[in-house]
XYZ file of C-alpha atoms in Angstrom:
707
model
C -8.467 -11.673 -2.741
C -7.136 -11.476 -6.256
C -3.972 -9.718 -7.356
C -4.190 -6.493 -9.338
C -0.683 -6.044 -10.578
C -0.409 -3.321 -13.139
C -1.715 -0.369 -11.219
C -0.364 3.156 -10.946
C -0.624 5.800 -8.253
C 0.013 9.472 -8.527
C 2.529 10.136 -5.809
C 5.039 12.950 -5.360
C 3.962 14.427 -8.671
C 4.531 11.089 -10.355
C 2.786 7.872 -11.257
C 4.675 5.096 -9.521
C 4.336 1.512 -10.689
C 2.555 -0.589 -8.109
C 2.350 -4.313 -7.689
C -0.800 -4.738 -5.671
C -0.700 -7.787 -3.484
C -4.444 -8.135 -3.484
C -7.408 -6.020 -4.381
C -7.746 -5.538 -0.662
C -3.960 -5.435 -0.048
C -4.289 -5.679 3.686
C -1.179 -3.847 4.750
C -0.038 -2.334 8.001
C 1.749 0.778 6.788
C 0.101 2.129 3.682
C 1.866 5.248 2.395
C 4.557 7.487 3.745
C 5.108 10.892 2.249
C 6.248 10.935 -1.323
C 6.062 7.176 -1.807
C 3.633 4.719 -3.288
C 3.046 1.194 -1.985
C 5.818 -0.439 -3.965
C 8.039 2.547 -3.313
C 7.777 2.271 0.446
C 10.956 0.212 0.231
C 12.099 1.191 3.699
C 15.287 -0.833 3.791
C 16.538 -2.569 6.897
C 18.393 -0.142 9.062
C 21.014 -0.981 11.644
C 18.843 -2.804 14.118
C 19.494 -6.383 13.048
C 22.997 -6.337 11.646
C 26.503 -6.385 13.002
C 28.053 -4.009 10.491
C 30.629 -1.556 11.719
C 28.452 1.123 10.176
C 25.667 0.319 12.639
C 25.285 2.888 15.362
C 23.186 2.507 18.467
C 21.920 5.018 20.939
C 21.360 4.750 24.642
C 18.213 6.845 24.371
C 14.988 4.986 25.049
C 12.615 6.110 22.270
C 9.502 5.263 24.290
C 10.500 7.697 27.040
C 12.192 10.283 24.836
C 9.389 10.740 22.300
C 6.698 11.595 24.838
C 5.147 14.985 25.469
C 4.648 14.808 29.223
C 2.622 18.020 29.193
C -0.182 16.000 27.562
C -2.427 13.852 29.714
C -2.370 10.301 28.241
C -6.012 9.874 29.260
C -6.987 12.810 27.056
C -4.937 12.138 23.890
C -2.593 9.188 24.024
C -1.114 9.724 20.570
C -0.003 13.250 21.421
C 1.313 12.063 24.775
C 3.288 9.170 23.250
C 4.664 10.927 20.170
C 4.166 14.641 20.742
C 7.664 15.365 22.032
C 9.247 13.976 18.904
C 6.724 15.702 16.638
C 7.429 19.107 18.207
C 11.154 18.647 17.640
C 10.951 17.245 14.121
C 9.085 19.432 11.617
C 8.089 17.944 8.269
C 10.899 18.524 5.730
C 9.823 20.476 2.633
C 10.266 17.431 0.364
C 7.630 15.485 2.270
C 3.940 15.634 3.067
C 4.412 13.383 6.102
C 7.340 12.752 8.406
C 7.638 9.865 10.814
C 9.246 6.608 11.775
C 9.047 5.082 8.309
C 10.928 8.038 6.887
C 13.550 7.709 9.612
C 14.117 4.087 8.680
C 14.471 4.916 5.019
C 16.747 7.891 5.595
C 19.179 5.597 7.403
C 19.326 3.392 4.336
C 19.332 5.902 1.504
C 23.037 6.549 1.927
C 23.838 2.837 2.049
C 21.842 2.232 -1.108
C 23.636 5.073 -2.806
C 26.963 3.532 -1.857
C 25.877 0.142 -3.226
C 24.942 1.740 -6.549
C 28.110 3.799 -6.811
C 30.221 0.702 -6.083
C 28.339 -1.136 -8.814
C 29.171 1.670 -11.247
C 32.841 1.664 -10.277
C 33.311 -2.104 -10.243
C 30.359 -4.257 -11.385
C 30.928 -7.802 -10.162
C 28.136 -9.733 -11.875
C 25.066 -9.420 -14.097
C 22.892 -8.030 -11.311
C 25.400 -5.343 -10.318
C 25.728 -4.384 -13.991
C 21.961 -3.859 -14.188
C 22.031 -1.860 -10.955
C 24.838 0.297 -12.340
C 23.082 0.891 -15.673
C 19.796 1.795 -14.004
C 21.494 4.174 -11.570
C 23.553 5.904 -14.244
C 20.568 6.437 -16.537
C 18.561 7.984 -13.715
C 21.360 10.183 -12.441
C 22.422 11.572 -15.820
C 20.385 14.788 -15.621
C 22.373 16.351 -18.467
C 21.163 13.675 -20.887
C 17.658 13.680 -19.425
C 17.331 17.423 -19.898
C 18.839 17.309 -23.378
C 16.490 14.524 -24.474
C 13.353 16.286 -23.231
C 10.343 14.505 -24.701
C 12.434 12.314 -27.035
C 12.224 9.057 -25.018
C 8.433 8.854 -25.500
C 8.250 10.034 -29.107
C 7.543 6.476 -30.259
C 4.482 6.204 -28.041
C 3.230 9.633 -29.115
C 3.634 8.757 -32.816
C 1.707 5.524 -32.293
C -1.143 7.553 -30.799
C -1.082 10.054 -33.662
C -1.440 7.173 -36.143
C -4.722 5.956 -34.602
C -7.604 6.307 -37.073
C -10.379 4.137 -35.549
C -11.554 2.537 -32.329
C -9.918 -0.806 -33.102
C -6.532 0.879 -33.368
C -7.289 2.882 -30.230
C -7.869 -0.324 -28.293
C -4.715 -1.891 -29.705
C -2.490 1.036 -28.775
C -4.156 1.311 -25.358
C -3.401 -2.355 -24.672
C 0.217 -1.850 -25.651
C 0.536 1.245 -23.467
C -1.062 -0.334 -20.427
C 2.186 -1.907 -19.241
C 3.283 1.550 -18.094
C 0.314 3.923 -18.279
C -3.127 3.724 -16.644
C -5.197 3.977 -19.816
C -8.862 3.041 -20.190
C -9.016 0.500 -17.375
C -7.046 -1.704 -15.007
C -6.013 -5.234 -15.930
C -3.954 -7.733 -13.974
C -3.192 -11.363 -13.241
C -4.365 -12.743 -9.927
C -5.538 -15.768 -8.035
C -9.173 -16.498 -8.700
C -10.887 -15.420 -5.487
C -13.209 -18.431 -5.598
C -10.592 -20.935 -6.763
C -7.274 -19.940 -5.241
C -5.382 -22.698 -7.054
C -5.891 -20.940 -10.400
C -4.512 -17.677 -11.787
C -7.016 -15.492 -13.614
C -7.215 -12.322 -15.670
C -8.912 -9.556 -13.706
C -10.386 -6.319 -15.051
C -10.818 -3.361 -12.696
C -12.053 0.191 -12.973
C -9.330 2.718 -13.779
C -8.229 5.243 -16.342
C -8.530 8.335 -14.140
C -5.938 11.072 -13.842
C -7.054 12.040 -10.330
C -6.697 9.553 -7.449
C -10.304 8.332 -7.455
C -13.890 9.175 -8.356
C -14.507 11.464 -5.380
C -12.049 14.033 -6.693
C -14.400 14.648 -9.624
C -17.503 15.278 -7.494
C -16.779 16.224 -3.878
C -17.484 19.837 -3.010
C -15.201 20.440 -0.018
C -12.766 23.334 -0.438
C -9.578 21.279 -0.839
C -10.977 18.858 -3.402
C -12.603 21.692 -5.329
C -9.257 23.501 -5.478
C -7.519 20.425 -6.887
C -10.260 19.865 -9.452
C -10.153 23.502 -10.549
C -6.401 23.302 -11.195
C -6.578 19.967 -13.005
C -7.422 21.172 -16.575
C -4.583 23.685 -16.478
C -2.165 20.995 -15.406
C -3.265 18.665 -18.212
C -2.854 21.466 -20.745
C 0.595 22.326 -19.416
C 1.749 18.712 -19.695
C 0.288 18.274 -23.205
C 2.259 21.298 -24.374
C 5.461 19.371 -23.663
C 4.403 17.021 -26.479
C 4.487 19.937 -28.927
C 0.783 20.733 -28.768
C -0.011 24.478 -29.122
C -1.357 26.127 -25.960
C -4.838 26.864 -27.308
C -5.196 23.318 -28.641
C -3.941 21.893 -25.329
C -6.464 23.978 -23.374
C -9.345 22.653 -25.471
C -8.005 19.119 -25.232
C -7.737 19.380 -21.447
C -11.372 20.426 -21.181
C -12.441 17.423 -23.248
C -10.194 15.064 -21.235
C -11.679 16.185 -17.926
C -15.175 15.673 -19.340
C -14.175 12.185 -20.500
C -12.590 11.223 -17.166
C -15.649 12.540 -15.343
C -17.809 10.096 -17.303
C -15.502 7.257 -16.206
C -15.457 8.546 -12.633
C -19.242 8.735 -12.471
C -19.380 5.045 -13.273
C -16.588 4.077 -10.863
C -17.396 2.661 -7.447
C -16.630 4.473 -4.225
C -13.776 3.416 -1.994
C -15.986 1.588 0.490
C -17.833 -0.259 -2.298
C -14.552 -1.672 -3.572
C -14.127 -3.518 -0.267
C -16.961 -5.982 -0.893
C -15.237 -9.058 -2.379
C -18.423 -10.707 -3.618
C -19.809 -7.584 -5.255
C -16.475 -7.059 -7.021
C -16.250 -10.615 -8.322
C -18.007 -11.090 -11.647
C -16.616 -14.004 -13.616
C -17.638 -14.163 -17.253
C -16.605 -15.356 -20.680
C -14.649 -12.869 -22.770
C -17.505 -12.979 -25.263
C -19.893 -11.775 -22.557
C -17.567 -8.877 -21.712
C -17.602 -7.934 -25.384
C -21.400 -8.032 -25.396
C -21.487 -5.862 -22.295
C -18.886 -3.418 -23.652
C -19.115 -3.930 -27.442
C -17.001 -1.022 -28.642
C -13.812 -2.904 -27.797
C -12.979 -6.362 -29.114
C -11.789 -7.677 -25.762
C -10.411 -10.913 -27.170
C -8.211 -8.841 -29.454
C -7.360 -6.523 -26.581
C -6.110 -9.495 -24.556
C -4.153 -10.681 -27.564
C -2.336 -7.343 -27.683
C -1.623 -7.771 -23.980
C -0.020 -11.106 -24.739
C -2.489 -13.122 -22.655
C -5.282 -14.220 -25.016
C -4.013 -17.822 -25.077
C -5.077 -18.355 -21.454
C -8.101 -16.092 -21.202
C -11.400 -17.632 -22.246
C -12.900 -16.200 -19.070
C -12.075 -13.113 -17.040
C -13.099 -11.634 -13.699
C -14.620 -8.172 -14.022
C -14.633 -6.152 -10.831
C -17.123 -3.450 -11.825
C -19.181 -4.337 -14.921
C -20.974 -0.976 -14.999
C -17.638 0.767 -15.511
C -16.969 -1.255 -18.655
C -20.391 -0.533 -20.077
C -19.802 3.184 -19.499
C -16.317 2.962 -21.003
C -17.716 1.305 -24.120
C -20.413 3.948 -24.470
C -17.868 6.740 -24.052
C -15.682 5.268 -26.758
C -18.580 5.833 -29.128
C -19.950 9.114 -27.765
C -16.681 11.024 -27.373
C -14.599 12.167 -30.314
C -11.698 9.972 -31.419
C -9.442 13.019 -31.161
C -10.409 13.385 -27.499
C -9.423 9.798 -26.841
C -6.103 10.281 -28.622
C -5.363 13.364 -26.529
C -6.372 11.414 -23.439
C -3.805 8.748 -24.298
C -1.142 11.398 -24.802
C -1.998 12.891 -21.432
C -1.736 9.524 -19.729
C 1.596 8.795 -21.403
C 3.247 12.111 -20.553
C 1.912 12.013 -17.012
C 3.103 8.436 -16.444
C 6.493 9.070 -18.020
C 7.146 12.407 -16.262
C 9.328 10.970 -13.449
C 11.711 9.526 -16.049
C 12.039 12.591 -18.278
C 13.620 16.028 -17.977
C 13.742 18.089 -14.809
C 11.267 20.552 -16.313
C 8.675 17.886 -17.104
C 9.173 16.086 -13.797
C 8.913 19.340 -11.816
C 5.708 20.299 -13.614
C 4.109 16.993 -12.659
C 5.314 17.421 -9.081
C 3.815 20.898 -8.854
C 0.341 19.396 -9.212
C 0.543 15.947 -7.646
C 3.153 16.726 -5.023
C 2.808 20.367 -4.053
C -0.890 21.073 -4.602
C -2.355 17.677 -3.822
C -0.012 16.486 -1.061
C 1.406 19.700 0.379
C 5.051 18.917 -0.402
C 7.104 22.078 -0.777
C 10.066 20.619 -2.638
C 10.641 17.646 -4.883
C 12.704 14.806 -3.454
C 16.381 14.850 -4.434
C 17.053 13.081 -7.704
C 19.245 10.342 -6.240
C 16.559 9.392 -3.753
C 13.911 9.300 -6.468
C 16.124 7.036 -8.544
C 16.608 4.699 -5.582
C 12.841 4.528 -5.046
C 12.307 3.684 -8.700
C 15.087 1.103 -8.622
C 13.418 -0.572 -5.652
C 10.199 -0.784 -7.628
C 12.032 -2.178 -10.653
C 14.218 -4.841 -9.038
C 14.111 -4.478 -5.290
C 14.316 -8.198 -4.645
C 17.725 -8.259 -6.336
C 18.899 -5.666 -3.832
C 17.208 -7.636 -1.070
C 19.507 -10.585 -1.609
C 22.448 -8.366 -0.672
C 20.831 -6.762 2.339
C 19.464 -9.704 4.288
C 22.918 -11.239 4.565
C 24.044 -8.293 6.649
C 20.975 -6.769 8.263
C 18.653 -9.589 9.323
C 20.503 -12.326 11.138
C 19.191 -15.740 12.155
C 18.591 -14.687 15.760
C 16.292 -11.859 14.731
C 14.422 -14.088 12.260
C 13.830 -16.690 14.982
C 12.575 -14.060 17.454
C 9.838 -12.901 15.117
C 8.893 -16.387 13.957
C 8.328 -17.245 17.609
C 6.344 -14.049 18.098
C 4.012 -15.066 15.274
C 3.248 -18.294 17.110
C 2.655 -16.405 20.375
C 0.121 -14.208 18.599
C -1.496 -17.183 16.873
C -1.902 -18.897 20.238
C -3.495 -15.765 21.703
C -6.100 -15.620 18.941
C -6.823 -19.322 19.380
C -7.746 -18.718 23.008
C -9.858 -15.682 22.132
C -11.828 -17.609 19.503
C -12.411 -20.473 21.926
C -13.734 -18.045 24.544
C -16.049 -16.016 22.300
C -19.527 -15.922 23.827
C -21.268 -14.603 20.716
C -20.017 -17.187 18.174
C -21.459 -20.670 17.650
C -19.311 -23.776 18.065
C -19.702 -24.604 14.380
C -18.181 -21.324 13.193
C -15.568 -21.441 15.956
C -14.216 -24.756 14.724
C -13.852 -23.440 11.181
C -12.219 -20.239 12.436
C -9.738 -22.257 14.478
C -8.962 -24.402 11.461
C -8.355 -21.346 9.293
C -6.112 -19.878 11.989
C -4.059 -23.068 12.136
C -3.576 -22.979 8.344
C -2.245 -19.405 8.156
C 1.215 -19.534 6.617
C 3.872 -17.232 8.026
C 6.616 -15.741 5.876
C 9.189 -13.901 7.950
C 12.152 -11.828 6.823
C 12.838 -12.888 3.252
C 11.844 -15.490 0.634
C 13.457 -18.899 0.343
C 13.428 -18.577 -3.452
C 14.523 -15.390 -5.222
C 13.211 -13.986 -8.500
C 15.464 -14.202 -11.555
C 15.948 -10.783 -13.178
C 18.336 -11.942 -15.896
C 15.766 -11.278 -18.646
C 15.150 -7.696 -17.508
C 16.666 -5.568 -20.286
C 18.416 -2.905 -18.211
C 21.403 -1.413 -20.038
C 22.985 1.791 -21.328
C 19.815 3.480 -22.568
C 17.489 6.269 -21.480
C 16.105 6.326 -17.939
C 12.611 6.051 -19.370
C 13.562 2.992 -21.430
C 15.161 1.291 -18.436
C 12.059 2.008 -16.341
C 9.830 0.813 -19.180
C 11.812 -2.392 -19.607
C 11.448 -3.113 -15.892
C 7.699 -2.626 -16.134
C 7.504 -4.840 -19.229
C 9.459 -7.522 -17.351
C 6.922 -7.400 -14.510
C 4.075 -7.522 -17.042
C 5.554 -10.646 -18.647
C 6.361 -12.142 -15.244
C 2.697 -11.973 -14.279
C 1.459 -13.285 -17.625
C 3.800 -16.254 -17.270
C 1.778 -17.400 -14.254
C -1.298 -18.150 -16.346
C -1.926 -21.828 -16.928
C 0.517 -22.840 -14.191
C 0.007 -23.909 -10.580
C -0.113 -20.994 -8.160
C 3.299 -20.332 -6.650
C 2.461 -19.876 -2.983
C 6.115 -19.338 -2.098
C 6.339 -16.025 -3.966
C 6.690 -12.747 -2.093
C 5.203 -9.526 -3.430
C 7.217 -7.270 -1.160
C 10.971 -7.090 -0.930
C 12.721 -8.092 2.319
C 13.814 -4.515 2.945
C 10.291 -3.108 2.766
C 8.880 -1.299 5.790
C 5.480 -2.892 5.383
C 3.605 -6.180 5.799
C 0.477 -7.815 4.426
C -2.104 -10.545 4.742
C -2.995 -12.274 1.488
C -6.451 -13.894 1.793
C -6.027 -15.987 -1.369
C -2.997 -17.707 0.148
C -4.183 -17.366 3.763
C -0.723 -16.076 4.637
C 0.947 -13.256 6.503
C 4.089 -11.821 4.943
C 6.440 -9.951 7.249
C 9.469 -8.468 5.470
C 12.585 -7.926 7.546
C 12.263 -4.166 7.239
C 8.988 -3.949 9.146
C 10.699 -4.825 12.428
C 13.142 -1.915 12.244
C 13.416 0.583 15.076
C 15.649 3.424 13.867
C 19.024 3.549 15.556
C 18.543 0.277 17.436
C 19.729 -3.279 16.962
C 17.136 -5.933 17.616
C 18.905 -7.265 20.705
C 18.560 -3.837 22.345
C 14.768 -3.940 22.251
C 12.840 -5.122 25.326
C 9.844 -7.414 24.910
C 7.321 -4.750 25.903
C 8.413 -2.545 23.016
C 8.609 -5.472 20.586
C 5.231 -6.974 21.533
C 3.613 -3.564 21.024
C 5.581 -2.374 18.001
C 5.882 -5.664 16.097
C 3.514 -8.059 17.860
C 0.477 -5.786 17.965
C 0.775 -3.266 15.156
C 2.211 -5.722 12.636
C 1.851 -9.450 13.380
C -1.417 -9.307 15.308
C -2.754 -6.756 12.834
C -2.042 -8.994 9.837
C -3.392 -12.167 11.441
C -6.583 -10.332 12.388
C -7.016 -9.399 8.721
C -7.858 -13.042 8.138
C -10.928 -12.458 10.291
C -11.922 -8.858 9.534
C -15.014 -7.885 7.536
C -13.345 -8.925 4.250
C -10.812 -11.537 5.263
C -13.412 -13.555 7.172
C -15.188 -14.214 3.871
C -12.272 -16.382 2.661
C -11.840 -19.942 3.884
C -8.709 -21.734 5.090
C -7.664 -22.557 1.524
C -7.996 -18.949 0.396
C -11.285 -19.195 -1.455
C -14.081 -16.631 -1.323
C -16.576 -18.982 0.300
C -19.009 -18.562 3.163
C -18.114 -20.644 6.218
C -20.162 -18.747 8.801
C -23.661 -19.492 10.018
C -26.158 -16.811 9.088
C -26.670 -15.961 12.762
C -22.938 -15.529 13.376
C -22.590 -13.288 10.323
C -25.382 -11.076 11.641
C -23.726 -10.882 15.057
C -20.365 -10.020 13.510
C -21.861 -7.285 11.343
C -23.698 -5.813 14.306
C -20.459 -5.593 16.278
C -18.561 -4.208 13.297
C -21.229 -1.497 12.899
C -20.214 -0.150 16.309
C -16.707 0.431 14.949
C -18.040 2.068 11.783
C -20.006 4.507 13.906
C -17.015 5.169 16.166
C -14.669 6.096 13.314
C -17.315 8.010 11.362
C -17.288 10.402 14.299
C -13.607 11.335 14.042
C -12.830 14.617 12.241
C -9.426 14.503 10.524
C -9.003 17.937 8.945
C -11.383 20.817 8.268
C -14.822 19.202 8.046
C -13.595 15.860 6.681
C -14.492 12.797 8.740
C -12.945 9.339 8.558
C -14.967 6.996 6.358
C -15.847 4.277 8.864
C -16.981 1.766 6.230
C -13.961 2.222 3.972
C -11.512 1.907 6.891
C -13.370 -0.849 8.740
C -11.008 -3.694 7.861
C -7.915 -1.803 8.952
C -9.583 -0.563 12.123
C -10.651 -4.094 13.064
C -7.105 -5.302 12.411
C -5.617 -2.520 14.554
C -7.883 -3.384 17.484
C -7.329 -7.117 17.054
C -3.578 -6.649 16.908
C -3.526 -4.664 20.158
C -5.612 -7.264 21.978
C -3.563 -10.203 20.695
C -0.258 -8.514 21.392
C -1.394 -7.731 24.941
C -2.534 -11.294 25.564
C 0.797 -12.660 24.350
C 2.846 -10.068 26.235
C 1.268 -11.008 29.551
C 2.994 -14.401 29.271
C 6.496 -12.911 29.065
C 8.999 -12.709 31.907
C 9.191 -8.941 31.557
C 5.493 -8.555 32.217
C 5.601 -10.952 35.169
C 8.605 -9.246 36.792
C 6.987 -5.814 36.309
C 10.282 -3.918 36.545
C 10.405 -0.355 35.223
C 12.630 0.833 32.374
C 13.149 4.583 32.030
C 10.527 5.038 34.722
C 7.914 3.150 32.687
C 6.205 -0.087 33.709
C 6.160 -2.988 31.215
C 2.445 -2.383 30.645
C 3.014 1.286 29.851
C 5.859 0.353 27.533
C 3.600 -2.044 25.636
C 1.093 0.676 24.742
C 3.875 3.144 23.993
C 5.535 0.489 21.801
C 2.408 0.176 19.704
C 2.196 3.965 19.426
C 5.821 4.105 18.240
C 4.671 2.257 15.139
C 2.550 5.295 14.206
C 5.072 8.011 15.094
C 4.425 10.629 12.401
C 2.703 13.851 11.486
C 1.125 14.848 8.195
C 0.308 18.020 6.287
C -3.332 18.990 5.954
C -3.311 18.596 2.167
C -2.129 15.021 2.494
C -4.598 14.242 5.270
C -7.419 15.488 3.071
C -6.219 13.325 0.177
C -6.057 10.237 2.372
C -9.550 10.695 3.741
C -10.759 10.250 0.150
C -8.357 7.567 -1.037
C -6.998 5.519 1.869
C -8.588 2.511 3.565
C -6.371 3.199 6.594
C -7.234 5.773 9.236
C -4.660 8.518 9.837
C -1.920 7.617 12.320
C -3.368 9.478 15.297
C -6.655 7.613 15.050
C -4.917 4.256 14.650
C -3.724 4.813 18.211
C -6.494 6.725 19.969
C -9.346 4.913 18.211
C -8.590 1.292 19.106
C -7.075 2.120 22.522
C -10.460 3.567 23.473
C -11.903 0.078 22.981
C -9.265 -1.846 24.994
C -10.161 -2.581 28.612
C -6.511 -3.167 29.568
C -5.660 0.354 28.443
C -8.291 1.705 30.854
C -6.742 -0.304 33.675
C -3.125 0.690 32.958
C -3.828 4.413 32.619
C -6.815 4.736 34.938
C -9.342 6.172 32.479
C -12.542 7.602 33.912
C -15.730 9.098 32.461
C -14.942 12.574 31.160
C -11.462 11.666 29.887
C -10.911 12.323 26.190
C -10.024 8.679 25.506
C -12.976 7.280 27.465
C -15.835 5.434 25.812
C -18.679 3.894 27.799
C -18.493 0.122 27.982
C -21.654 -0.185 25.903
C -19.968 1.683 23.002
C -16.667 -0.196 23.009
C -16.072 -2.485 20.056
C -16.167 -6.191 20.946
C -15.370 -8.468 18.026
C -12.378 -10.735 18.505
């Protein structure tokens, strides 16, 4: 689907700049504690390199992490990962602790060393930028002395607003770093993937999504009740008197509630056709007349290429236009100030940053302490210019042998899906042939890009941390705008090589597998047996991402990446009927308190999890390890396969964070990404001998059968 690039997420008490791969960014690992999507940045650990700093262990993680007091037939996640969870409590700086954190912890110190070496002896233009960025972020004395000073220019521009036209102009100028009014980005046209388009999306909220403004469960109500006080507290940093800030906060919450009421729910955002509304800019102005949208685009720097735009949620823009007229101009100005101070908080003084963390990190996510400054700076640096760092890392930590292993594994998984499609009893031959063609056209990107981005124009220098962060965000804004009117660059990566994540991009019909996603902490790649790799990488990553091309959203895009129906009506009905079984299954899982998984919102990820497990298993059965059936650490190859998949979800999460994710995440929590799909896999029943009455057992008639 299309790319929404200039998005923000409130994470760890901060708004972190995100570069969304697609509206439906179909990723394996979504968020680890204290990090947004772009800040996952889990750099390659020691598993692929030959550095003297690499350390290996003789311990077999699949055997060592188990809790053998748990019956695997009752709760496989607790059996597979419970031993590690009991021995590794969540650190106070985090709301979740697991394998992704372990990978990143291994690399934090290396990244710090790289930055400190750049400061001591910068070798080239890139190392000079790295040094300048690091120094500006680490200079807490200057940050604390400057206080609100770095954003005084933005605040003065807001104060000078005297009418709606000026409000729109300033909002457009602020949108490169603050989520004001709405979301706007540059993306492939979902129905013409050869063309880049301007896309408008709902946005402008200070809470994670619409449900936070209306849900009545205890945790959400508590967050909502504390929200006005937090806004007031942050506005007072701008010099606003307390009483004035209190009144302003009340008005801001009322305003955001209007926007939230007219925002679509999480599950509704997953319908690509319903969220594709192409129109002339003049029509958008007719629909939302209180902003001159042509002028707005001009202030964004993109009017030259934007006669037409794609509007995700038209009703949101009508409501936004009405609110611009119905709410006081002073309320809108205070709203902009709130968005600016909230967005800038991570790059300002310790006092301002800590105040933001107290709400978004401690209250909303359950983190007890803020992450150490140097780690926060590294996360921000990754978001700003992570691909520059990636060029240094892949030389040492992802050798040619490892790259070849995973390229071959992609083809093993592709071959497994080909056989499954050919053998489907419920699908017609006509749809099968088109599915097989799409499968054959999936592009694989493994490890790192062949062509690197050029960051020479990014204005990072001896200036404030906020200004360096702002300049990075402006560079990304201009980078995306530069794509308009040009052929789509299908070679570009939107994750860095060192990222512990992966994605399927339906507009390019590609899977992108950064080097970092294959990391097993403390292990080099050559130490890993095929059973572990086919479960950990083949199933939970490669098979997962390939299946996304055929889940409830991905299946709506053709082999060329266009949103275009290629199914017969009968086959679509059969698919939807089978998918409904999975919706019902996951609707039944209770995550925390009385909160259930949203089966519709998580459907695509759940289908991909199940598909990945099945494809990985099919491919693994062709390996020599499976055929020899020799035990390692007392475990058969088949047992090691299922434990290998479970290793990919090794983690535990605080209740506050679980509650937040139920409302905001299209991925099921880790435990249910293991127990849920395993309950639908016949091979799992055979390997572990499940019987009626076991906690993991589902009658055959209720097991999900799609791919």
